[in-house]
Coordinates of C-alpha atoms in Angstrom, one line a residue:
M1 CA 5.3 1.5 -26.4
S2 CA 6.8 -2.0 -25.8
V3 CA 8.2 -3.8 -22.8
L4 CA 11.6 -5.3 -23.7
A5 CA 14.0 -7.7 -22.0
V6 CA 17.6 -8.0 -23.3
G7 CA 20.3 -10.0 -21.6
L8 CA 22.6 -12.9 -21.1
S9 CA 22.3 -15.7 -18.5
H10 CA 23.9 -19.0 -17.5
R11 CA 21.6 -20.6 -20.1
S12 CA 22.9 -18.6 -23.0
S13 CA 26.4 -17.6 -22.2
P14 CA 29.6 -19.0 -20.7
V15 CA 30.5 -17.8 -17.2
A16 CA 33.6 -16.1 -18.5
L17 CA 31.4 -13.8 -20.7
L18 CA 28.9 -13.3 -17.9
E19 CA 31.7 -12.1 -15.7
R20 CA 32.8 -9.5 -18.3
V21 CA 29.2 -8.3 -18.9
A22 CA 28.4 -8.0 -15.2
L23 CA 27.2 -4.4 -14.4
N24 CA 28.3 -3.3 -10.9
G25 CA 29.1 0.0 -9.1
E26 CA 29.7 3.1 -11.2
T27 CA 29.7 1.2 -14.4
R28 CA 26.1 0.1 -13.7
T29 CA 25.0 3.6 -12.7
R30 CA 26.5 5.2 -15.9
A31 CA 25.1 2.5 -18.2
I32 CA 21.5 2.9 -16.7
G33 CA 21.7 6.7 -17.0
E34 CA 22.8 6.5 -20.7
M35 CA 20.2 3.9 -21.5
V36 CA 17.3 5.9 -20.1
G37 CA 18.7 9.0 -21.8
S38 CA 18.6 7.3 -25.2
D39 CA 15.8 8.4 -27.6
A40 CA 14.8 4.8 -28.0
V41 CA 14.3 4.0 -24.3
N42 CA 11.9 5.5 -21.8
E43 CA 12.5 3.4 -18.7
V44 CA 15.2 0.9 -17.6
M45 CA 15.6 -1.7 -14.8
V46 CA 18.8 -3.8 -14.6
V47 CA 18.9 -7.2 -12.9
S48 CA 22.5 -8.3 -12.5
T49 CA 23.4 -11.4 -10.5
C50 CA 25.8 -14.3 -10.6
N51 CA 23.4 -16.0 -13.0
R52 CA 22.5 -13.2 -15.4
T53 CA 22.7 -9.6 -16.6
E54 CA 19.4 -8.5 -17.9
V55 CA 18.0 -5.1 -19.0
Y56 CA 14.2 -4.5 -18.8
A57 CA 13.0 -1.5 -20.6
D58 CA 10.0 0.4 -21.8
V59 CA 10.9 1.4 -25.4
E60 CA 9.3 3.3 -28.3
N61 CA 10.4 0.7 -30.8
P62 CA 11.5 -2.9 -29.9
H63 CA 14.3 -3.1 -32.5
G64 CA 15.6 0.4 -31.8
G65 CA 15.5 -0.4 -28.1
V66 CA 17.5 -3.6 -28.6
A67 CA 20.1 -1.8 -30.7
A68 CA 20.5 1.1 -28.2
I69 CA 20.8 -1.2 -25.2
T70 CA 23.2 -3.6 -26.8
E71 CA 25.5 -0.8 -28.0
L72 CA 25.6 0.7 -24.5
L73 CA 26.3 -2.7 -22.9
S74 CA 29.2 -3.2 -25.4
W75 CA 30.5 0.3 -24.7
H76 CA 30.4 0.0 -20.9
T77 CA 31.7 -3.5 -20.6
G78 CA 34.2 -3.6 -23.4
V79 CA 32.6 -6.7 -24.9
T80 CA 32.3 -6.5 -28.7
L81 CA 28.9 -6.4 -30.3
G82 CA 29.8 -9.6 -32.1
E83 CA 30.5 -11.4 -28.8
L84 CA 27.3 -10.0 -27.3
N85 CA 25.0 -10.8 -30.2
E86 CA 26.2 -14.5 -30.2
H87 CA 24.8 -15.0 -26.7
L88 CA 22.3 -12.3 -26.3
Y89 CA 18.5 -12.9 -26.1
A90 CA 15.7 -10.5 -26.4
H91 CA 12.0 -10.8 -25.4
F92 CA 9.2 -8.5 -26.4
D93 CA 5.9 -7.5 -24.6
D94 CA 4.1 -10.7 -23.3
N95 CA 7.3 -12.8 -23.7
A96 CA 9.3 -10.2 -21.8
V97 CA 6.7 -10.1 -19.0
Q98 CA 6.7 -13.9 -18.8
H99 CA 10.5 -14.0 -18.7
L100 CA 10.7 -11.6 -15.8
F101 CA 7.9 -13.5 -13.9
S102 CA 9.8 -16.8 -14.5
V103 CA 13.1 -15.3 -13.4
T104 CA 11.5 -13.8 -10.2
C105 CA 10.0 -17.2 -9.3
G106 CA 13.4 -18.9 -9.7
L107 CA 12.4 -20.9 -12.7
D108 CA 15.3 -19.6 -14.8
S109 CA 17.9 -19.8 -12.0
M110 CA 20.9 -22.1 -12.1
V111 CA 19.5 -23.7 -9.0
V112 CA 15.9 -23.9 -10.0
G113 CA 13.5 -22.6 -7.3
E114 CA 16.1 -20.6 -5.3
G115 CA 14.6 -17.7 -3.5
Q116 CA 17.5 -15.2 -3.6
I117 CA 16.4 -13.9 -7.0
L118 CA 13.2 -12.5 -5.5
G119 CA 15.3 -10.1 -3.3
Q120 CA 17.6 -9.3 -6.2
V121 CA 14.7 -8.2 -8.4
R122 CA 13.3 -6.2 -5.5
D123 CA 16.7 -4.4 -5.2
A124 CA 16.7 -3.7 -8.9
L125 CA 13.3 -2.2 -8.8
K126 CA 14.1 -0.1 -5.8
E127 CA 17.3 1.2 -7.5
G128 CA 15.3 2.2 -10.5
Q129 CA 12.7 4.0 -8.4
E130 CA 15.4 5.9 -6.4
T131 CA 17.3 7.0 -9.5
G132 CA 14.3 7.7 -11.7
S133 CA 15.1 5.2 -14.4
V134 CA 11.9 3.3 -13.6
G135 CA 8.6 5.0 -14.3
R136 CA 5.0 3.8 -14.4
V137 CA 5.4 1.0 -16.9
L138 CA 8.3 -0.8 -15.2
N139 CA 7.1 0.0 -11.7
D140 CA 3.8 -1.8 -12.5
L141 CA 5.7 -4.7 -14.1
G142 CA 8.3 -5.0 -11.3
Q143 CA 5.7 -4.9 -8.5
R144 CA 3.6 -7.5 -10.3
A145 CA 6.8 -9.7 -10.7
L146 CA 7.4 -9.5 -7.0
R147 CA 3.8 -10.5 -6.3
V148 CA 4.2 -13.5 -8.7
G149 CA 7.4 -14.6 -7.0
K150 CA 5.9 -14.4 -3.5
R151 CA 2.8 -16.2 -4.7
A152 CA 4.8 -19.0 -6.4
H153 CA 6.8 -19.7 -3.2
T154 CA 3.8 -19.5 -0.9
E155 CA 1.3 -21.5 -2.9
T156 CA 3.6 -24.2 -4.2
H157 CA 6.0 -24.5 -1.2
L158 CA 8.8 -24.1 -3.7
D159 CA 11.0 -22.8 -0.9
H160 CA 10.7 -26.2 0.8
A161 CA 11.4 -28.2 -2.4
G162 CA 14.1 -26.1 -3.8
A163 CA 17.7 -25.4 -2.8
D164 CA 19.7 -22.1 -3.1
M165 CA 23.0 -21.2 -4.6
V166 CA 24.8 -21.4 -1.2
S167 CA 23.4 -24.8 -0.2
F168 CA 24.0 -26.3 -3.6
G169 CA 27.5 -24.8 -3.7
L170 CA 28.3 -26.3 -0.3
T171 CA 27.1 -29.7 -1.4
I172 CA 29.7 -29.6 -4.2
A173 CA 32.4 -28.0 -2.1
T174 CA 32.2 -30.2 1.0
R175 CA 33.2 -33.3 -1.0
N176 CA 36.8 -32.1 -0.8
L177 CA 36.7 -31.2 2.9
A178 CA 38.5 -33.3 5.5
V179 CA 36.9 -32.2 8.7
T180 CA 37.6 -33.7 12.2
P181 CA 34.6 -33.1 14.5
D182 CA 35.4 -30.7 17.4
P183 CA 34.4 -32.5 20.6
S184 CA 34.1 -29.2 22.5
L185 CA 31.0 -28.2 20.5
P186 CA 27.9 -28.5 22.6
A187 CA 25.2 -30.7 21.1
A188 CA 22.5 -28.1 21.9
E189 CA 19.5 -27.0 19.9
V190 CA 20.0 -24.2 17.4
T191 CA 17.7 -21.3 18.3
P192 CA 17.8 -18.1 16.2
P193 CA 16.6 -15.0 18.1
A194 CA 13.3 -13.5 17.1
G195 CA 13.6 -11.2 14.1
C196 CA 17.4 -11.3 13.8
P197 CA 18.0 -9.7 10.3
M198 CA 20.8 -12.2 9.6
S199 CA 19.1 -15.3 10.7
G200 CA 17.7 -16.0 7.3
Q201 CA 14.2 -16.4 8.7
G202 CA 13.0 -12.8 8.9
P203 CA 10.8 -11.3 11.6
L204 CA 8.5 -13.7 13.5
P205 CA 4.8 -13.5 12.9
A206 CA 3.0 -11.2 15.3
E207 CA 1.1 -14.0 17.0
R208 CA 4.4 -15.9 17.9
T209 CA 6.4 -14.9 20.9
E210 CA 9.0 -17.7 21.0
P211 CA 11.9 -18.0 18.5
R212 CA 11.8 -20.8 15.9
T213 CA 13.7 -23.8 17.1
L214 CA 15.7 -25.9 14.6
G215 CA 16.2 -29.6 15.1
A216 CA 19.0 -30.7 17.4
A217 CA 20.4 -32.9 14.7
L218 CA 21.6 -29.9 12.7
P219 CA 25.0 -29.5 14.5
S220 CA 26.0 -33.0 13.1
G221 CA 25.8 -31.8 9.5
P222 CA 28.4 -32.0 6.8
L223 CA 30.4 -29.1 8.2
T224 CA 30.6 -30.3 11.8
G225 CA 33.6 -28.9 13.5
S226 CA 34.8 -27.0 10.4
R227 CA 36.3 -23.6 10.4
V228 CA 34.9 -21.2 7.8
L229 CA 35.9 -17.8 6.5
V230 CA 33.1 -15.7 4.8
L231 CA 34.3 -12.8 2.6
G232 CA 31.6 -10.1 2.4
A233 CA 28.7 -9.2 4.6
G234 CA 25.9 -8.6 2.1
S235 CA 22.8 -10.7 1.7
M236 CA 24.5 -13.6 0.0
S237 CA 27.3 -13.6 2.5
A238 CA 24.8 -13.5 5.4
L239 CA 23.0 -16.4 3.8
S240 CA 26.3 -18.3 3.5
A241 CA 27.3 -17.7 7.1
N242 CA 23.8 -18.7 8.3
T243 CA 23.9 -21.9 6.2
V244 CA 27.3 -23.1 7.4
A245 CA 26.2 -22.4 11.0
R246 CA 23.1 -24.5 10.5
Q247 CA 25.2 -27.3 9.0
G248 CA 27.3 -27.5 12.1
A249 CA 30.4 -25.3 11.4
G250 CA 32.4 -24.9 14.6
T251 CA 34.0 -21.5 13.8
V252 CA 32.9 -18.8 11.4
V253 CA 35.0 -15.7 10.6
V254 CA 33.5 -12.8 8.7
A255 CA 35.7 -10.3 6.7
N256 CA 34.2 -7.2 5.1
R257 CA 35.5 -3.9 3.8
T258 CA 33.0 -2.2 6.2
P259 CA 34.0 -3.6 9.6
E260 CA 30.8 -2.6 11.3
R261 CA 28.7 -4.8 8.9
A262 CA 31.0 -7.8 9.5
A263 CA 30.7 -7.3 13.3
R264 CA 26.9 -7.0 13.1
L265 CA 26.7 -10.3 11.1
A266 CA 28.9 -12.0 13.6
E267 CA 26.9 -10.6 16.5
C268 CA 23.6 -11.9 15.0
L269 CA 25.1 -15.4 14.4
N270 CA 26.4 -15.6 17.9
E271 CA 23.0 -14.8 19.2
A272 CA 21.3 -17.3 16.9
Y273 CA 23.5 -20.4 17.4
D274 CA 24.8 -22.0 20.5
T275 CA 27.0 -24.4 18.5
V276 CA 29.2 -22.0 16.6
R277 CA 31.8 -19.4 17.5
V278 CA 31.6 -16.4 15.2
G279 CA 34.1 -13.5 14.9
S280 CA 35.1 -10.8 12.4
V281 CA 38.4 -9.6 11.1
P282 CA 39.5 -6.6 9.0
F283 CA 39.3 -7.2 5.3
P284 CA 43.0 -6.8 4.7
D285 CA 43.7 -9.6 7.2
A286 CA 41.5 -12.1 5.3
A287 CA 44.5 -13.7 3.6
A288 CA 46.3 -14.2 6.9
S289 CA 43.1 -16.0 8.2
L290 CA 43.5 -18.7 5.5
T291 CA 46.0 -20.6 7.7
D292 CA 43.2 -21.3 10.3
V293 CA 40.2 -22.3 8.1
D294 CA 39.0 -25.3 6.1
L295 CA 36.5 -23.5 3.9
V296 CA 36.3 -20.0 2.3
I297 CA 33.1 -18.7 0.9
S298 CA 33.4 -15.5 -1.1
C299 CA 30.7 -13.3 -2.6
T300 CA 31.8 -9.7 -2.3
G301 CA 30.7 -8.0 -5.5
A302 CA 34.2 -6.6 -6.0
Q303 CA 35.3 -5.6 -9.5
G304 CA 38.7 -7.3 -9.2
L305 CA 40.1 -10.4 -7.5
V306 CA 39.9 -10.5 -3.7
L307 CA 42.4 -13.3 -3.3
T308 CA 45.2 -14.0 -5.8
A309 CA 47.0 -17.3 -6.3
D310 CA 50.2 -15.8 -4.8
A311 CA 48.4 -14.7 -1.6
V312 CA 46.8 -18.1 -1.2
A313 CA 50.1 -19.9 -1.9
A314 CA 51.9 -17.9 0.8
A315 CA 49.1 -18.6 3.3
T316 CA 49.0 -22.3 2.6
E317 CA 52.7 -23.1 2.5
G318 CA 53.4 -26.2 4.6
R319 CA 49.7 -26.9 5.1
T320 CA 48.6 -30.5 5.2
R321 CA 44.8 -30.2 5.5
P322 CA 42.7 -29.4 2.3
L323 CA 41.6 -25.8 1.8
V324 CA 38.3 -25.4 -0.2
F325 CA 37.1 -22.2 -1.8
L326 CA 33.5 -21.6 -2.8
D327 CA 33.4 -18.6 -5.1
L328 CA 29.8 -17.4 -5.6
A329 CA 30.8 -14.0 -7.0
L330 CA 30.5 -12.6 -10.5
P331 CA 32.9 -11.2 -11.4
R332 CA 34.8 -13.9 -9.6
D333 CA 36.6 -13.1 -6.3
I334 CA 39.1 -16.0 -6.2
D335 CA 42.0 -16.3 -8.7
P336 CA 41.4 -19.5 -10.8
G337 CA 45.1 -20.1 -10.5
V338 CA 44.6 -21.5 -6.9
R339 CA 43.5 -24.7 -8.6
E340 CA 47.1 -25.4 -9.3
L341 CA 48.2 -25.2 -5.7
P342 CA 48.6 -28.5 -3.8
G343 CA 45.7 -29.3 -1.4
V344 CA 43.6 -26.3 -2.6
H345 CA 40.2 -26.9 -4.2
L346 CA 38.1 -24.2 -5.9
V347 CA 34.4 -24.4 -6.7
D348 CA 33.0 -21.5 -8.7
I349 CA 30.0 -20.5 -10.7
E350 CA 31.2 -22.5 -13.7
D351 CA 31.6 -25.7 -11.6
L352 CA 28.1 -25.2 -10.3
R353 CA 26.7 -24.8 -13.8
Q354 CA 28.4 -28.0 -14.9
A355 CA 27.0 -29.8 -11.9
V356 CA 23.5 -28.6 -12.7
A357 CA 23.9 -29.8 -16.3
A358 CA 24.9 -33.2 -15.0
G359 CA 21.7 -33.3 -13.0
T360 CA 23.4 -33.1 -9.6
D361 CA 20.7 -30.8 -8.2
H362 CA 17.7 -33.0 -9.1
D363 CA 15.1 -33.0 -6.4
P364 CA 11.7 -34.8 -6.8
G365 CA 9.9 -32.4 -4.6
R366 CA 11.1 -29.4 -6.6
S367 CA 10.1 -31.2 -9.9
N368 CA 6.6 -31.7 -8.5
A369 CA 6.3 -27.9 -7.7
L370 CA 7.5 -26.6 -11.0
P371 CA 4.4 -27.3 -13.1
L372 CA 2.4 -25.4 -10.5
V373 CA 4.7 -22.5 -10.6
R374 CA 4.6 -22.4 -14.4
G375 CA 0.8 -22.4 -14.2
I376 CA 0.9 -19.4 -11.8
V377 CA 3.2 -17.5 -14.2
D378 CA 0.9 -18.1 -17.2
E379 CA -2.1 -17.0 -15.2
E380 CA -0.3 -13.8 -14.0
V381 CA 0.9 -13.0 -17.5
D382 CA -2.7 -13.1 -18.9
E383 CA -3.9 -10.9 -16.0
F384 CA -1.1 -8.4 -16.5
R385 CA -1.8 -8.3 -20.2
A386 CA -5.5 -7.6 -19.6
I387 CA -4.7 -4.8 -17.2
R388 CA -2.1 -3.3 -19.4
R389 CA -4.3 -3.4 -22.5
A390 CA -7.2 -1.8 -20.6
N391 CA -4.9 1.0 -19.5
E392 CA -3.6 1.5 -23.1
V393 CA -7.1 1.7 -24.5
A394 CA -8.2 4.2 -21.9
P395 CA -7.1 7.3 -23.9
T396 CA -9.2 6.1 -26.9
V397 CA -12.3 5.7 -24.6
V398 CA -11.6 9.2 -23.1
A399 CA -11.4 10.7 -26.6
L400 CA -14.6 9.0 -27.7
R401 CA -16.5 10.2 -24.6
A402 CA -15.1 13.7 -25.1
Q403 CA -16.2 13.7 -28.7
A404 CA -19.7 12.7 -27.7
R405 CA -19.8 15.4 -25.0
G406 CA -18.8 18.0 -27.6
V407 CA -21.6 16.9 -29.9
V408 CA -24.2 17.0 -27.1
E409 CA -23.1 20.5 -25.9
S410 CA -23.1 21.8 -29.5
E411 CA -26.6 20.6 -30.1
L412 CA -27.8 21.9 -26.8
S413 CA -26.5 25.3 -27.6
R414 CA -28.4 25.3 -30.9
L415 CA -31.5 23.9 -29.2
H416 CA -31.6 26.6 -26.5
G417 CA -31.7 29.3 -29.2
R418 CA -34.9 27.8 -30.7
L419 CA -36.7 27.0 -27.4
P420 CA -39.4 29.4 -26.2
D421 CA -38.1 32.3 -24.2
D422 CA -40.6 31.7 -21.4
L423 CA -39.3 28.1 -20.8
D424 CA -38.1 27.9 -17.2
E425 CA -34.4 27.1 -16.4
R426 CA -35.3 23.8 -14.6
T427 CA -36.9 22.4 -17.8
R428 CA -33.9 23.5 -19.9
E429 CA -31.5 21.7 -17.5
E430 CA -33.6 18.6 -17.6
I431 CA -33.4 18.6 -21.4
G432 CA -29.6 18.8 -21.2
R433 CA -29.4 16.0 -18.7
A434 CA -31.6 13.8 -20.8
M435 CA -29.5 14.3 -23.9
R436 CA -26.3 13.6 -21.9
R437 CA -27.8 10.4 -20.5
V438 CA -28.7 9.2 -24.0
A439 CA -25.1 9.8 -25.2
D440 CA -23.6 8.0 -22.1
K441 CA -25.9 5.0 -22.5
L442 CA -25.2 4.7 -26.2
L443 CA -21.4 4.7 -25.5
H444 CA -21.5 2.5 -22.3
R445 CA -21.6 -0.9 -24.0
P446 CA -19.0 -0.1 -26.8
T447 CA -16.5 1.3 -24.3
V448 CA -16.9 -1.7 -21.9
R449 CA -16.6 -4.1 -24.8
V450 CA -13.5 -2.5 -26.3
K451 CA -11.8 -2.7 -22.9
E452 CA -12.7 -6.4 -22.7
L453 CA -11.6 -7.1 -26.3
A454 CA -8.3 -5.2 -25.8
A455 CA -7.2 -8.0 -23.4
A456 CA -7.3 -10.5 -26.3
P457 CA -4.1 -11.4 -28.2
D458 CA -5.2 -9.2 -31.1
G459 CA -6.8 -6.6 -28.9
E460 CA -5.0 -3.6 -30.5
S461 CA -7.1 -4.0 -33.7
Y462 CA -10.3 -3.3 -31.8
E463 CA -8.9 -0.1 -30.4
A464 CA -7.6 0.9 -33.8
A465 CA -11.0 0.2 -35.4
L466 CA -12.7 2.5 -32.8
R467 CA -10.3 5.3 -33.6
Q468 CA -10.9 4.9 -37.3
L469 CA -14.7 4.6 -37.0
F470 CA -15.1 7.8 -35.0
D471 CA -12.1 9.7 -36.4
L472 CA -10.6 10.2 -32.9
D473 CA -7.7 12.5 -32.3
L474 CA -5.7 11.3 -29.3
Q475 CA -4.0 14.4 -27.9
I476 CA -0.4 13.7 -26.6
P477 CA 0.1 15.7 -23.3
K478 CA 2.9 18.2 -23.2
T479 CA 5.5 18.7 -20.5
P480 CA 5.9 22.2 -19.0
D481 CA 8.7 23.0 -21.4
G482 CA 6.6 22.1 -24.4
E483 CA 8.1 18.7 -25.2
T484 CA 5.9 15.8 -26.0
C485 CA 5.5 13.5 -23.1
P486 CA 4.6 9.8 -23.5
G487 CA 2.6 9.9 -20.3
R488 CA 4.2 6.8 -19.0
R489 CA 6.3 8.0 -16.1
S490 CA 5.0 8.4 -12.6
P491 CA 4.9 12.1 -11.6
A492 CA 6.7 11.2 -8.4
V493 CA 9.7 9.8 -10.3
R494 CA 12.2 12.0 -12.2
P495 CA 14.0 10.7 -15.2
A496 CA 17.6 9.8 -14.5
Q497 CA 18.8 11.8 -17.4
E498 CA 16.7 14.3 -19.4
K499 CA 16.6 13.6 -23.1
A500 CA 18.3 16.1 -25.2

């Protein structure tokens, strides 16, 4: 069995290809089901964000797993194998583990250190647990990755040093804004309510009873007095709305296909901020709202364009103020053709990637935190390897002890036939216990050492030597229908698709 990571990211692929390979909705569900139903793949977890599409898998054979996953990616996305192979990367075992840990910490993100990826990995793991595509191997790996991500952000203060996609995108987008401050905005403190799910702060600690108060200087940020339309009401949209409110936006309008979610986000923001007016509109009315806003942030996760160039052109006819779009979605929400419209500016994932490449997001504080995070990742990879190897050697240790017990019981049976008939039962039992203690003590040190040695880079050789020396037969457990079972899935998790 091997852990495998196969995927494309902003580091290996142009955004146009990432957009085509993105797995969302029914396509994602079908692809995961067919991957885990493949003979080469036991478990699957898919992490698909605006930065990457990656498949993590427990496979019988690494090369067979790569081939099966790549072919299914090609089939479900319509991207040819030639195009995929040109930009695809694959990591095996320890390298796959290290890659996932680095991704979860934000080390591999477009905006290094951003914290949204931690939630996205959590969602991917939860999805796999609910559908049954994740079993024991990937559940252990995913849980450990979340622990590593939390530890990195807590111990290194990476959250304080690093930015996020929304903040970085706004830094680029607001260069094209022409905002006139709204004098009617009160210069009050910004006080999110305790535990508001959309405040971006999470629930307050139990020992605190007062809400966290942000500095009064926040309302005079780069978006002071601006009017913002947020398309979508998911986690990234909530973060976007929260961020523009903190940066001093005067008005925020939320549009979502589920009106209740848009209304809930607007309600939370109104409770959190005294300096912003927040409302919601039906999603079909989003285009009509363009006439009244300065900035549009879109991250809906839709499969097609949300706003076409024609719709934007109609809404901006006769407009004199600039209109800026920040498209954080993949696939993209905003028609790239809007760039050709007068007074309209578009910032999308490709623009952000170019800004990163130019060093626009350099932050000395984040640079100081990164070596500490990498050290945590390396430490956790070593520890995970040791635990995994110890688990893998366990069947060999069990087989060795079972063999020894069999020898002891056989010899005891022969001995009892030769002992005097008048020997009392208590003495016979004491003889049996003594022989079993001798066997256990003889095996104790070798079994402890083989578990320790299994954690070394070449640890498999020690387990193999033990099997060869004692001629151990590792029995593979059977499922109720008689099929061989790798013993890797959690009994509480059903496979998404039974293998034929």
